[in-house]
């Protein structure tokens, strides 16, 4: 069992150092533009969804632009939906006709994504849906998530789930053999009895590990985004995955297993309120929220996988582009406090958060104080203090009104505690002795 954790630790090293990734949800659902669950939410039968396949022509798909944007934002890896729950394949699968190369797009959208992101030095991952609402052998009427659930016109007699499994395993094999070295396989998701060995998870995982031993896999052969599975116990299953994938939330204290071993994890979060493109959804987070969200993850030893949902033409919405550029402006000056960093030796301070990498302790000051900022360190533990963004020297001080607080340090920004040099997150780099 410890071997499993050892292998996991080695495999996930680059991933945990990277901290920040781009999630991309893209498919036919960009045309109805009401999110990637549109078929489910509106109970759209497969025939009524067909016009989107016939029409799909993403004439402005230019993954090089996506890759440049990811790079500019400081993202170090990216994960694209090769197939989402609607079953439409962005890649040229030999096992189905329901694929991008058979649409007006006429291109293998996955291959172009991989080429473009690799060229920018960004690690690449593919999302693959375990569910499939297009495949005739996936349960319809009796499945709680299927668009045709409860619909007696779509009974499940005669559907052969084993045939579906063969198809699903076959497609995973295609992705792992036809597209070069992949860094992440992001499977989605398990629910009810559609979990674990129902997917023939041991067999699937054996194949994954044998084809690409270094690929890292999430925990969703066991669970969905609301729980974590055996990766958090002291007996992770063979298919427990390499990292946990909390969805739209950040775990309160990060994640450790029952023995206290740190468990790699990644929060996946949308920029607005949908994964797939939703034309009416303008409820975007601000760049400030995104940056603080990222720092919260890092301060708890986790990653942030931040989503964009390109539109039917293939473009990332301008709101998302703007936010990511702003995040990038902050990252350009402050990313030393992100990459390779994790939880600090000090507890969360009143005024923000800490991240740490070896002797470098990063104080992320987010709330203005009326007086000097308290550091729970003795002055003789500190070698030097710098503002991270410009390298300017800062000094520890002991203002007159703090003399009765013993054995602690304080800092201000050259005599002033506010306004903060950067209201989003001012990073103070503290080099420890
Ligand atoms: C889900 C959803 C989905 C989304 C994913 C991202 O479980 O089904 O549409 O792709 O989570 O985490």
PDB file of C-alpha atoms and ligand atoms in Angstrom, residues 23 25 36-37 81 84-85 127 131 133 186 188-189 220 224-225 245-247 268 275-276, ligand 1:
ATOM      1  CA  UNK A  23      -9.897  23.470 -17.745  1.00  0.00           C
ATOM      2  CA  UNK A  25     -15.184  22.479 -21.641  1.00  0.00           C
ATOM      3  CA  UNK A  36     -22.900  21.229 -21.073  1.00  0.00           C
ATOM      4  CA  UNK A  37     -25.787  19.588 -19.204  1.00  0.00           C
ATOM      5  CA  UNK A  81     -12.919  17.637 -22.811  1.00  0.00           C
ATOM      6  CA  UNK A  84     -18.239  15.025 -22.460  1.00  0.00           C
ATOM      7  CA  UNK A  85     -21.443  13.349 -21.264  1.00  0.00           C
ATOM      8  CA  UNK A 127     -11.078  14.880 -19.818  1.00  0.00           C
ATOM      9  CA  UNK A 131     -21.141   8.630 -18.901  1.00  0.00           C
ATOM     10  CA  UNK A 133     -25.762   9.961 -23.453  1.00  0.00           C
ATOM     11  CA  UNK A 186      -9.382  13.423 -16.089  1.00  0.00           C
ATOM     12  CA  UNK A 188     -15.765  12.042 -15.030  1.00  0.00           C
ATOM     13  CA  UNK A 189     -17.686  10.758 -13.021  1.00  0.00           C
ATOM     14  CA  UNK A 220     -13.554   9.878 -10.309  1.00  0.00           C
ATOM     15  CA  UNK A 224     -18.082  12.535  -8.304  1.00  0.00           C
ATOM     16  CA  UNK A 225     -17.101  16.080  -7.440  1.00  0.00           C
ATOM     17  CA  UNK A 245     -11.031  16.602  -7.400  1.00  0.00           C
ATOM     18  CA  UNK A 246     -13.308  18.723  -5.200  1.00  0.00           C
ATOM     19  CA  UNK A 247     -15.693  20.647  -7.434  1.00  0.00           C
ATOM     20  CA  UNK A 268     -11.969  22.695 -10.271  1.00  0.00           C
ATOM     21  CA  UNK A 275     -18.544  24.743 -17.474  1.00  0.00           C
ATOM     22  CA  UNK A 276     -19.731  24.692 -21.077  1.00  0.00           C
TER      23      UNK A 276
HETATM   24  C1  LIG B   1     -19.222  17.301 -13.363  1.00  0.00           C
HETATM   25  C2  LIG B   1     -20.176  17.622 -14.396  1.00  0.00           C
HETATM   26  C3  LIG B   1     -19.595  18.341 -15.443  1.00  0.00           C
HETATM   27  C4  LIG B   1     -18.255  18.942 -15.375  1.00  0.00           C
HETATM   28  C5  LIG B   1     -17.403  18.410 -14.277  1.00  0.00           C
HETATM   29  C6  LIG B   1     -16.243  19.257 -13.917  1.00  0.00           C
HETATM   30  O1  LIG B   1     -19.337  16.310 -12.568  1.00  0.00           O
HETATM   31  O2  LIG B   1     -20.950  16.549 -14.762  1.00  0.00           O
HETATM   32  O3  LIG B   1     -20.392  18.770 -16.449  1.00  0.00           O
HETATM   33  O4  LIG B   1     -17.593  18.531 -16.508  1.00  0.00           O
HETATM   34  O5  LIG B   1     -18.075  18.016 -13.207  1.00  0.00           O
HETATM   35  O6  LIG B   1     -15.706  18.916 -12.708  1.00  0.00           O
END
